[in-house]
Amino acid sequence: MTKFIFVTGGVVSSIGKGIVAAGLGRLLKSRDYSVSILKLDPYINVDPGTLSPFQHGEVFVTQDGAETDLDLGHYERFTDTHMSRLNSVTTGSIYQAVLNRERRGDYQGCTVQVIPHITTEIKERIHRVAKNTNPDVVITEIGGTVGDIESLPFLEAIRQFRKDVGRGNVLYMHVTLVPWIASAGEMKTKPTQHSVKELRSIGIQPDILICRCDRPLQPGIKEKLSEFCDVPVESVIPAPDAKSIYEAPLLLEKEGLANQVLSLLHLEHRSPELSQWQILVDSLYHPTHRVEIAIIGKYVRLSDAYLSVMEALRHAGISMKCDVNIRWVNSEDLEACEDPATYLEGIQGAIVPGGFGTRGIDGKIKAVQYIREQGIPFLGLCLGMQCAVIEWARNQAGLSNAHSAEFNAETEHAVINLLPEQQDVVDLGGTMRLGLYPSRLLPNTLVYELYQQKEVVYERHRHRYEFNNAYRNLFVESGYRISGTSPDGRLVEAIELPSHPFFIATQFHPEFESRPSMPHPLFQGLIQSAIARGGQSSSATSATEPSLETTSESLQSTSPLHSTLEVS
Ligand code: GLN
């Protein structure tokens, strides 16, 4: 029977509930327990697909094509498990389902109310995740902070859950802040006391407290929290800040979190297999190379907007012991400047990631031109590919007024055009070409080689526009290589520039499949080329600086990604 863990947050938002949930998932998986992690988001949007990345960061796309909260990315990366559309629930989606049922008359004359109808739907969604893959443990993270009006129905639902499925099968974990007050030279427990009091007023007594802090807990703090919050002292788990989120599972393991969880849920204690994870963190903390990669986008003032891209770079870096320093470049700044070198000089690689809308687009196109002309390793992702295509059309294929129909519907040369199946789409939410689709790769291309000569690979998509086939011949004749298409040949999925050291762009989003333990080959290729272009070697290890042959070996040995994907 599946066990259920609920993770709530107290005191402040952005406290790291997602990392705690994902980290605990890793600890359970490392003991051979299967895990699925679910996020309940209190906002009214049906999903985050139509939200600006400035609101909640990037939209993470699952294999089955759901547009979800970025925490699902953490869940996948930490647990090496695919999440599905079932793993992302918002208040909006709950109300939508209940209202649809009400319109159909399913409630047979009843007054539809938060309790029981909304809470029943919430509980049903949690059970659905359990039924879908039958994991040993379902972890549910409740978005927001205890005390928010919005999350009350979620908290009421999870309160009822313990009564429904039985005490030993449900556990409540509260992630809280224990702040250091510099003027007093002390850590304070009062915010946690208040937040637990709030939780109790709803009827939930936490079983475990995860104490986020910027330094080790002072002596006596654990005992005080235990006393005031009625949580056994061994269930008060310190979670100090770490240099990297990937260290979190190791820190939580050291503090005994997983053993507490297993005891409380009456699950067999098993010893964890964390040696690979430890190696990964060691590689992250002891790089032998350093490169600087520019990410050129319009949401750069909130790095969460490009979270999966950042993490994919990190994973590729780990596999090559390379510290990847990201230079955030605002595409609008590029538009305004005379010479792109002002912002791009000195980088060893660049990414133009996905995006929507006209703002900043000219800056991205300008950046691609500079990158192409300077031979800087480049990876274009979705909109990044579309910008690369526009740039080539204008500057190399003689179509000086080429554009994407997304940005200029009247353009004479719409080298990027609406997908035919998108012509009549009116609604914005959930209507793009979304999720996992196959791409056929052309042999003897760089992309094909990086994917270890796989003929078909599966990657996640999120787009409405595509390469316009009317221009294919012109592009190929002028020096472009179409290295991947949909299996029927209709849609261009990947392009590259043979005359350039490393210039690859894809209509899909490889970043969503990258994992710390399974870096993505395209990101590895980018980092490898960036190192070749002249990334620094760290002084500590310069005597043993690996040659590129060595790094290409590590590339080979750490790219089993697409063999695991082909099953879908
Ligand atoms: N706006 C572009 C499209 O809809 C690119 C989307 C993206 O980068 N995810 O096709």
Coordinates of C-alpha atoms and ligand atoms in Angstrom, one line a residue:
M1 CA 0.0 0.0 0.0
T2 CA 1.2 3.5 -0.9
K3 CA 2.3 5.8 1.9
F4 CA 1.7 9.5 1.8
I5 CA 4.0 12.4 2.9
F6 CA 2.7 16.0 2.9
V7 CA 5.2 18.9 2.8
T8 CA 3.9 22.3 4.0
G9 CA 5.9 25.5 4.4
G10 CA 5.9 28.1 7.1
V11 CA 7.1 31.6 7.9
V12 CA 8.2 32.7 4.4
S13 CA 7.8 31.6 0.8
S14 CA 10.8 30.4 -1.3
I15 CA 12.0 28.4 1.7
G16 CA 13.0 25.4 -0.4
K17 CA 10.0 23.0 0.1
G18 CA 10.5 21.8 -3.5
I19 CA 14.1 20.9 -2.8
V20 CA 13.2 19.2 0.5
A21 CA 10.5 17.2 -1.2
A22 CA 12.8 16.3 -4.1
G23 CA 15.7 15.6 -1.8
L24 CA 13.6 13.3 0.4
G25 CA 12.5 11.6 -2.8
R26 CA 16.1 10.9 -3.7
L27 CA 16.8 9.5 -0.2
L28 CA 13.8 7.1 -0.5
K29 CA 14.8 6.1 -4.1
S30 CA 18.4 5.5 -2.9
R31 CA 16.8 2.9 -0.6
D32 CA 14.9 1.3 -3.5
Y33 CA 11.5 2.8 -2.7
S34 CA 9.6 4.0 -5.7
V35 CA 8.4 7.6 -5.3
S36 CA 6.1 10.0 -7.1
I37 CA 6.0 13.7 -6.1
L38 CA 3.0 15.9 -6.6
K39 CA 2.6 19.7 -6.3
L40 CA -0.6 21.4 -5.2
D41 CA -0.5 25.1 -6.3
P42 CA -3.0 27.4 -4.7
Y43 CA -3.4 29.9 -7.6
I44 CA -6.5 30.0 -9.8
N45 CA -4.8 29.5 -13.1
V46 CA -5.6 26.1 -14.5
D47 CA -1.9 25.6 -15.1
P48 CA 1.1 27.9 -15.2
G49 CA 1.3 27.7 -19.0
T50 CA -0.1 31.1 -19.6
L51 CA 1.8 32.8 -16.7
S52 CA 4.8 35.1 -17.3
P53 CA 8.0 33.5 -16.2
F54 CA 8.5 36.5 -13.9
Q55 CA 5.6 35.2 -11.8
H56 CA 6.7 31.7 -10.8
G57 CA 9.8 31.0 -13.0
E58 CA 9.9 28.7 -15.9
V59 CA 7.1 26.4 -17.1
F60 CA 8.3 22.9 -16.8
V61 CA 6.9 20.5 -19.5
T62 CA 6.3 16.9 -18.7
Q63 CA 6.8 14.1 -21.2
D64 CA 3.0 13.8 -21.5
G65 CA 2.8 17.4 -22.4
A66 CA 1.6 19.2 -19.2
E67 CA 2.8 22.7 -18.5
T68 CA 3.7 22.6 -14.9
D69 CA 5.4 24.3 -12.0
L70 CA 9.2 24.4 -12.0
D71 CA 9.3 22.2 -8.9
L72 CA 8.4 19.3 -11.1
G73 CA 11.7 19.7 -12.7
H74 CA 13.4 19.3 -9.4
Y75 CA 11.4 16.2 -8.7
E76 CA 12.4 14.7 -11.9
R77 CA 16.1 15.6 -11.6
F78 CA 16.4 14.5 -8.0
T79 CA 14.5 11.2 -8.3
D80 CA 15.2 10.2 -11.9
T81 CA 11.5 9.6 -12.3
H82 CA 9.2 11.0 -15.0
M83 CA 6.4 13.1 -13.6
S84 CA 3.1 13.4 -15.5
R85 CA 0.2 15.8 -15.8
L86 CA -1.2 14.1 -12.7
N87 CA 1.6 15.4 -10.6
S88 CA 0.7 19.1 -11.0
V89 CA -2.6 20.4 -9.5
T90 CA -3.8 23.9 -9.1
T91 CA -6.8 25.4 -7.4
G92 CA -8.0 26.4 -10.9
S93 CA -7.8 22.8 -12.2
I94 CA -9.7 21.6 -9.1
Y95 CA -12.5 24.2 -9.5
Q96 CA -12.6 23.5 -13.3
A97 CA -13.2 19.8 -12.7
V98 CA -15.8 20.4 -10.0
L99 CA -17.7 23.1 -12.0
N100 CA -17.7 20.8 -15.1
R101 CA -19.3 18.1 -13.0
E102 CA -21.8 20.6 -11.6
R103 CA -22.8 21.7 -15.1
R104 CA -23.3 18.0 -16.1
G105 CA -25.7 17.7 -13.1
D106 CA -23.5 15.1 -11.4
Y107 CA -24.1 16.6 -7.9
Q108 CA -27.8 15.8 -8.3
G109 CA -29.2 18.9 -6.7
C110 CA -26.6 19.3 -3.9
T111 CA -25.2 22.7 -3.0
V112 CA -21.6 22.5 -4.2
Q113 CA -19.2 23.5 -1.4
V114 CA -15.5 23.8 -0.5
I115 CA -16.1 21.0 2.0
P116 CA -16.8 18.3 0.9
H117 CA -16.8 18.8 -2.9
I118 CA -13.5 20.8 -3.4
T119 CA -11.7 18.8 -0.7
T120 CA -12.9 15.5 -2.1
E121 CA -11.6 16.5 -5.6
I122 CA -8.2 17.4 -4.0
K123 CA -7.9 14.1 -2.2
E124 CA -9.0 12.3 -5.4
R125 CA -6.1 13.9 -7.3
I126 CA -3.6 12.7 -4.7
H127 CA -5.1 9.2 -4.9
R128 CA -4.9 9.3 -8.7
V129 CA -1.1 9.7 -8.5
A130 CA -0.9 6.7 -6.2
K131 CA -3.2 4.6 -8.5
N132 CA -1.4 5.6 -11.7
T133 CA 2.1 4.2 -11.0
N134 CA 1.5 2.6 -7.7
P135 CA 4.6 4.0 -6.0
D136 CA 5.7 3.0 -2.5
V137 CA 5.5 6.7 -1.4
V138 CA 3.7 9.7 -2.8
I139 CA 5.1 13.0 -1.6
T140 CA 2.8 16.0 -1.9
E141 CA 4.1 19.5 -1.7
I142 CA 1.6 22.2 -0.8
G143 CA 2.5 25.5 -2.5
G144 CA 2.4 28.7 -0.6
T145 CA 2.9 29.3 3.1
V146 CA 0.7 28.1 6.0
G147 CA -1.6 31.0 6.8
D148 CA -2.4 31.9 3.2
I149 CA -6.1 32.1 2.6
E150 CA -5.6 30.4 -0.8
S151 CA -4.1 27.2 0.5
L152 CA -6.8 26.5 3.2
P153 CA -8.8 23.9 1.1
F154 CA -5.6 22.0 0.4
L155 CA -4.7 21.9 4.1
E156 CA -8.2 20.8 5.0
A157 CA -8.0 18.1 2.4
I158 CA -4.6 16.8 3.7
R159 CA -5.9 16.9 7.2
Q160 CA -8.8 14.6 6.2
F161 CA -6.4 12.4 4.4
R162 CA -4.9 10.9 7.6
K163 CA -8.3 9.9 8.8
D164 CA -9.2 8.4 5.4
V165 CA -6.1 6.2 4.9
G166 CA -4.9 5.6 8.5
R167 CA -2.4 7.1 10.9
G168 CA 0.7 5.0 10.1
N169 CA 0.3 5.7 6.4
V170 CA 0.4 9.5 6.4
L171 CA 3.1 11.9 7.6
Y172 CA 3.2 15.7 7.8
M173 CA 6.4 17.5 7.3
H174 CA 6.7 21.2 7.9
V175 CA 9.5 23.2 6.4
T176 CA 10.2 26.3 8.4
L177 CA 12.7 29.1 8.9
V178 CA 14.9 29.5 11.9
P179 CA 16.4 32.9 11.4
W180 CA 19.7 34.2 12.8
I181 CA 19.1 37.6 14.4
A182 CA 22.5 39.3 14.1
S183 CA 21.8 42.1 16.6
A184 CA 20.9 39.5 19.3
G185 CA 23.6 37.0 18.1
E186 CA 20.9 34.4 18.4
M187 CA 18.7 32.1 16.4
K188 CA 15.0 32.5 16.9
T189 CA 12.3 29.8 17.2
K190 CA 9.3 32.1 17.5
P191 CA 8.4 32.3 13.8
T192 CA 8.4 28.5 13.7
Q193 CA 6.3 28.3 16.9
H194 CA 3.7 30.7 15.3
S195 CA 3.7 28.8 12.0
V196 CA 3.1 25.4 13.8
K197 CA 0.4 27.0 15.9
E198 CA -1.3 28.1 12.6
L199 CA -1.0 24.6 11.2
R200 CA -2.4 23.1 14.4
S201 CA -5.4 25.5 14.3
I202 CA -6.3 23.8 11.0
G203 CA -6.0 20.4 12.7
I204 CA -2.5 19.3 11.5
Q205 CA 0.2 18.5 13.9
P206 CA 3.5 18.2 12.1
D207 CA 5.4 14.9 12.6
I208 CA 8.7 16.3 11.3
L209 CA 10.1 19.9 11.3
I210 CA 12.7 20.8 8.6
C211 CA 14.5 23.8 9.9
R212 CA 16.0 26.0 7.2
C213 CA 18.8 28.1 8.5
D214 CA 21.8 29.9 7.2
R215 CA 24.2 28.3 9.7
P216 CA 24.1 25.2 12.0
L217 CA 21.4 25.3 14.6
Q218 CA 22.7 26.7 17.9
P219 CA 22.8 24.3 20.9
G220 CA 19.4 24.0 22.5
I221 CA 17.4 25.2 19.5
K222 CA 16.3 21.7 18.5
E223 CA 15.2 21.0 22.1
K224 CA 13.3 24.2 22.3
L225 CA 11.5 23.6 19.0
S226 CA 10.7 20.1 20.1
E227 CA 9.3 21.4 23.4
F228 CA 7.2 24.2 21.9
C229 CA 6.0 22.4 18.7
D230 CA 5.4 19.0 20.2
V231 CA 7.7 17.2 17.8
P232 CA 10.2 14.6 19.1
V233 CA 13.7 16.0 19.2
E234 CA 15.0 13.5 16.7
S235 CA 12.3 14.7 14.2
V236 CA 13.6 18.3 14.3
I237 CA 15.9 18.2 11.3
P238 CA 18.3 21.1 10.6
A239 CA 18.6 22.0 6.9
P240 CA 21.3 24.6 6.6
D241 CA 22.0 26.4 3.4
A242 CA 24.2 24.5 1.0
K243 CA 26.5 25.7 -1.8
S244 CA 24.4 23.6 -4.3
I245 CA 20.9 22.2 -4.2
Y246 CA 22.4 18.9 -5.1
E247 CA 24.1 18.6 -1.7
A248 CA 20.6 18.8 0.0
P249 CA 19.9 15.1 0.0
L250 CA 23.3 14.4 1.5
L251 CA 22.8 16.9 4.3
L252 CA 19.3 15.6 5.0
E253 CA 20.6 12.1 5.1
K254 CA 23.3 13.1 7.6
E255 CA 20.6 14.6 9.8
G256 CA 18.6 11.3 9.8
L257 CA 15.6 12.5 7.8
A258 CA 15.0 9.3 5.8
N259 CA 15.2 7.1 8.9
Q260 CA 12.7 9.2 10.7
V261 CA 10.3 9.0 7.8
L262 CA 10.7 5.3 7.5
S263 CA 10.0 4.7 11.2
L264 CA 7.0 7.0 11.2
L265 CA 5.5 5.3 8.1
H266 CA 6.4 1.8 9.4
L267 CA 8.5 1.1 6.3
E268 CA 11.5 -1.3 6.4
H269 CA 14.8 0.4 7.1
R270 CA 17.3 -0.1 4.3
S271 CA 20.7 1.3 3.8
P272 CA 20.9 4.0 1.2
E273 CA 23.0 3.9 -2.0
L274 CA 24.2 7.4 -2.3
S275 CA 27.8 6.9 -3.5
Q276 CA 27.0 8.1 -7.1
W277 CA 25.3 11.1 -5.8
Q278 CA 28.3 11.9 -3.5
I279 CA 30.6 11.6 -6.5
L280 CA 28.5 13.9 -8.4
V281 CA 28.5 16.6 -5.7
D282 CA 32.3 16.1 -5.3
S283 CA 32.8 16.7 -9.0
L284 CA 30.6 19.8 -8.8
Y285 CA 32.6 21.2 -5.9
H286 CA 36.1 20.3 -7.4
P287 CA 36.1 21.4 -11.0
T288 CA 39.2 21.3 -13.1
H289 CA 37.9 23.6 -15.8
R290 CA 35.9 26.8 -15.9
V291 CA 33.9 28.2 -18.8
E292 CA 31.6 31.2 -19.2
I293 CA 28.4 30.6 -21.1
A294 CA 26.0 33.4 -22.0
I295 CA 22.3 32.9 -21.7
I296 CA 20.6 35.6 -23.8
G297 CA 17.0 36.1 -23.0
K298 CA 14.5 38.7 -21.9
Y299 CA 13.7 37.2 -18.4
V300 CA 17.3 37.2 -17.2
R301 CA 16.6 39.2 -14.1
L302 CA 14.9 36.2 -12.7
S303 CA 17.2 33.2 -13.3
D304 CA 14.4 30.8 -12.3
A305 CA 12.8 31.7 -15.7
Y306 CA 15.5 29.5 -17.3
L307 CA 15.9 27.0 -14.5
S308 CA 16.1 23.8 -16.5
V309 CA 18.6 25.4 -18.9
M310 CA 20.8 26.4 -16.0
E311 CA 20.5 23.0 -14.5
A312 CA 21.3 21.2 -17.7
L313 CA 24.4 23.3 -18.1
R314 CA 25.3 22.4 -14.5
H315 CA 24.8 18.7 -15.2
A316 CA 27.0 18.8 -18.3
G317 CA 29.6 20.7 -16.3
I318 CA 29.6 18.1 -13.5
S319 CA 30.3 15.3 -16.0
M320 CA 33.3 17.2 -17.3
K321 CA 34.4 18.6 -14.0
C322 CA 33.8 22.0 -15.4
D323 CA 32.5 25.0 -13.5
V324 CA 29.9 26.6 -15.7
N325 CA 29.7 30.3 -15.0
I326 CA 26.6 31.8 -16.5
R327 CA 26.7 35.3 -18.0
W328 CA 23.1 36.6 -18.1
V329 CA 22.6 38.9 -21.1
N330 CA 19.4 40.8 -21.5
S331 CA 18.4 40.7 -25.1
E332 CA 16.9 44.2 -24.9
D333 CA 20.2 45.6 -23.8
L334 CA 21.8 44.0 -26.9
E335 CA 19.1 45.8 -29.1
A336 CA 20.2 49.1 -27.8
C337 CA 24.0 48.7 -28.1
E338 CA 26.2 49.3 -31.1
D339 CA 28.5 46.4 -30.7
P340 CA 27.3 43.0 -29.3
A341 CA 30.8 42.4 -28.1
T342 CA 30.0 44.9 -25.3
Y343 CA 28.0 42.1 -23.7
L344 CA 29.3 39.0 -25.3
E345 CA 33.1 39.4 -25.5
G346 CA 35.1 36.7 -23.6
I347 CA 32.4 34.0 -23.4
Q348 CA 33.2 30.5 -24.5
G349 CA 29.7 29.5 -25.4
A350 CA 26.2 30.8 -25.7
I351 CA 22.5 29.7 -25.4
V352 CA 19.5 31.5 -26.8
P353 CA 16.7 29.7 -24.8
G354 CA 13.0 29.5 -25.5
G355 CA 10.6 32.4 -25.3
F356 CA 7.5 34.1 -26.6
G357 CA 6.6 37.6 -28.0
T358 CA 8.4 40.3 -29.8
R359 CA 10.2 42.1 -27.0
G360 CA 13.9 41.5 -27.2
I361 CA 13.8 39.5 -30.3
D362 CA 16.1 41.7 -32.4
G363 CA 18.7 41.5 -29.6
K364 CA 18.6 37.7 -29.8
I365 CA 19.0 37.8 -33.6
K366 CA 21.9 40.2 -33.2
A367 CA 23.5 37.9 -30.7
V368 CA 23.2 34.9 -33.0
Q369 CA 25.0 36.8 -35.8
Y370 CA 27.9 37.8 -33.5
I371 CA 28.1 34.2 -32.1
R372 CA 28.0 32.7 -35.6
E373 CA 30.6 35.1 -37.0
Q374 CA 32.9 34.7 -34.0
G375 CA 32.7 30.9 -34.1
I376 CA 31.4 30.8 -30.5
P377 CA 29.9 27.4 -29.5
F378 CA 26.1 27.9 -29.6
L379 CA 23.0 26.0 -28.6
G380 CA 19.6 27.4 -29.7
L381 CA 16.6 26.1 -27.9
C382 CA 13.2 26.4 -29.5
L383 CA 12.8 30.2 -30.0
G384 CA 16.7 30.1 -30.0
M385 CA 16.5 27.9 -33.2
Q386 CA 13.9 30.2 -34.7
C387 CA 16.2 33.2 -34.1
A388 CA 19.1 31.4 -35.6
V389 CA 17.0 30.6 -38.7
I390 CA 15.9 34.2 -39.1
E391 CA 19.5 35.4 -38.7
W392 CA 20.7 33.1 -41.4
A393 CA 17.9 34.0 -43.7
R394 CA 18.6 37.7 -43.4
N395 CA 22.4 37.6 -43.4
Q396 CA 23.4 34.5 -45.4
A397 CA 20.4 33.5 -47.6
G398 CA 19.6 36.8 -49.1
L399 CA 16.2 37.3 -47.5
S400 CA 16.9 40.6 -45.8
N401 CA 13.3 41.0 -44.5
A402 CA 12.8 37.5 -43.3
H403 CA 11.1 37.0 -40.0
S404 CA 8.9 34.7 -37.9
A405 CA 5.2 35.1 -38.5
E406 CA 4.9 35.2 -34.7
F407 CA 6.6 38.6 -34.7
N408 CA 5.5 40.0 -38.1
A409 CA 2.4 38.4 -39.6
E410 CA 2.9 40.4 -42.8
T411 CA 6.5 39.5 -43.4
E412 CA 7.4 38.7 -47.0
H413 CA 9.6 35.8 -46.0
A414 CA 8.1 34.0 -43.0
V415 CA 10.9 31.5 -42.5
I416 CA 9.3 30.6 -39.3
N417 CA 5.6 30.0 -39.6
L418 CA 2.6 28.7 -37.7
L419 CA 2.3 24.9 -37.5
P420 CA -0.7 24.0 -39.7
E421 CA -2.5 22.3 -36.8
Q422 CA -2.3 25.7 -34.9
Q423 CA -4.1 27.7 -37.6
D424 CA -7.5 27.6 -35.9
V425 CA -6.4 27.5 -32.3
V426 CA -7.9 30.3 -30.3
D427 CA -7.2 29.5 -26.6
L428 CA -3.7 30.1 -25.3
G429 CA -3.7 27.6 -22.5
G430 CA -2.5 24.0 -23.1
T431 CA -2.8 24.3 -26.9
M432 CA 0.8 24.3 -28.2
R433 CA 2.6 21.3 -29.6
L434 CA 3.5 19.9 -26.2
G435 CA 5.4 17.0 -24.7
L436 CA 7.5 14.2 -26.0
Y437 CA 7.7 13.6 -29.8
P438 CA 10.3 11.6 -31.8
S439 CA 12.9 13.2 -34.0
R440 CA 14.7 11.3 -36.8
L441 CA 18.4 12.3 -36.9
L442 CA 20.4 12.5 -40.1
P443 CA 23.5 10.3 -40.0
N444 CA 26.9 12.0 -40.2
T445 CA 25.7 15.1 -38.5
L446 CA 27.1 16.6 -35.2
V447 CA 23.8 16.1 -33.5
Y448 CA 23.7 12.4 -34.6
E449 CA 27.2 11.9 -33.2
L450 CA 26.4 13.6 -29.9
Y451 CA 23.4 11.4 -29.5
Q452 CA 25.7 8.4 -30.0
Q453 CA 24.4 7.7 -33.5
K454 CA 20.8 7.2 -32.4
E455 CA 18.5 7.4 -35.4
V456 CA 15.4 8.4 -33.4
V457 CA 15.4 10.4 -30.2
Y458 CA 12.5 11.6 -28.1
E459 CA 12.5 15.1 -26.7
R460 CA 9.9 17.5 -25.1
H461 CA 8.3 20.3 -27.1
R462 CA 6.5 23.5 -26.4
H463 CA 5.9 25.6 -29.5
R464 CA 3.3 26.9 -32.0
Y465 CA 5.7 27.9 -34.8
E466 CA 8.0 25.8 -37.0
F467 CA 10.6 26.1 -39.7
N468 CA 8.9 27.0 -43.0
N469 CA 9.6 24.1 -45.4
A470 CA 9.3 26.4 -48.4
Y471 CA 12.8 27.6 -47.5
R472 CA 14.4 24.3 -46.8
N473 CA 16.3 24.0 -50.1
L474 CA 17.5 27.6 -49.9
F475 CA 18.9 27.0 -46.4
V476 CA 20.6 23.7 -47.3
E477 CA 22.1 25.2 -50.5
S478 CA 23.4 28.2 -48.6
G479 CA 25.2 26.0 -46.0
Y480 CA 22.7 25.0 -43.3
R481 CA 22.3 21.4 -42.3
I482 CA 18.9 20.0 -41.2
S483 CA 20.1 17.4 -38.8
G484 CA 16.8 16.3 -37.4
T485 CA 13.2 16.2 -38.5
S486 CA 9.9 14.6 -37.4
P487 CA 9.9 10.9 -38.5
D488 CA 7.6 11.9 -41.5
G489 CA 10.1 14.5 -42.5
R490 CA 7.6 17.3 -42.2
L491 CA 8.9 19.3 -39.2
V492 CA 12.4 20.5 -38.8
E493 CA 13.6 19.5 -35.3
A494 CA 17.3 20.3 -35.4
I495 CA 19.7 22.3 -37.5
E496 CA 23.4 22.8 -37.4
L497 CA 26.1 24.8 -39.2
P498 CA 28.9 22.5 -40.6
S499 CA 31.1 25.6 -41.2
H500 CA 31.1 26.5 -37.5
P501 CA 32.9 24.7 -34.6
F502 CA 29.7 24.1 -32.7
F503 CA 26.4 25.6 -33.8
I504 CA 23.3 23.5 -33.0
A505 CA 19.8 24.6 -32.5
T506 CA 16.7 22.5 -31.8
Q507 CA 13.0 23.1 -32.0
F508 CA 12.6 20.8 -28.9
H509 CA 13.8 21.5 -25.4
P510 CA 16.6 19.1 -24.5
E511 CA 17.0 20.8 -21.1
F512 CA 13.9 19.1 -19.7
E513 CA 15.5 15.7 -20.0
S514 CA 18.8 16.5 -18.4
R515 CA 19.5 14.9 -15.1
P516 CA 22.5 15.3 -12.8
S517 CA 23.2 11.6 -13.2
M518 CA 22.4 11.7 -16.9
P519 CA 23.6 14.9 -18.5
H520 CA 22.2 15.8 -21.9
P521 CA 24.5 15.1 -24.8
L522 CA 23.8 18.4 -26.5
F523 CA 24.7 20.4 -23.4
Q524 CA 27.8 18.2 -23.0
G525 CA 28.7 19.0 -26.6
L526 CA 28.4 22.7 -25.9
I527 CA 30.5 22.5 -22.7
Q528 CA 33.1 20.4 -24.4
S529 CA 33.4 22.9 -27.3
A530 CA 33.5 25.8 -24.8
I531 CA 36.4 24.1 -23.0
A532 CA 38.1 23.7 -26.4
R533 CA 37.6 27.3 -27.1
G534 CA 39.6 28.3 -24.1
G535 CA 37.9 27.9 -20.8
Q536 CA 40.2 28.3 -17.9
S537 CA 41.6 25.3 -16.1
S538 CA 41.4 25.6 -12.4
S539 CA 44.8 26.3 -10.8
A540 CA 44.4 23.6 -8.3
T541 CA 44.6 20.9 -10.9
S542 CA 46.3 22.6 -13.8
A543 CA 49.1 20.0 -13.7
T544 CA 46.6 17.3 -14.5
E545 CA 44.4 19.3 -16.9
P546 CA 42.6 16.7 -19.0
S547 CA 43.0 17.0 -22.7
L548 CA 39.8 17.2 -24.8
E549 CA 40.2 13.5 -25.6
T550 CA 39.7 12.8 -21.9
T551 CA 36.6 15.0 -21.9
S552 CA 35.2 13.3 -24.9
E553 CA 35.6 10.0 -23.1
S554 CA 33.6 11.3 -20.3
L555 CA 31.0 12.5 -22.8
Q556 CA 30.7 9.0 -24.2
S557 CA 30.4 7.4 -20.8
T558 CA 27.8 9.7 -19.4
S559 CA 25.3 10.0 -22.2
P560 CA 23.0 7.0 -21.9
L561 CA 20.0 9.3 -21.9
H562 CA 18.3 8.4 -25.1
S563 CA 18.4 4.7 -24.7
T564 CA 16.2 5.2 -21.7
L565 CA 13.8 7.4 -23.6
E566 CA 13.0 5.3 -26.5
V567 CA 10.6 3.1 -24.5
S568 CA 8.0 5.8 -24.5
Ligands
GLN1 N1 7.4 31.3 -29.5 C1 7.9 30.2 -30.2 C2 6.8 29.3 -30.7 O1 5.7 29.3 -30.2 C3 8.9 29.5 -29.4 C4 8.4 28.8 -28.2 C5 9.5 28.4 -27.2 O2 10.6 28.9 -27.3 N2 9.1 27.5 -26.3 O3 7.0 28.5 -31.6

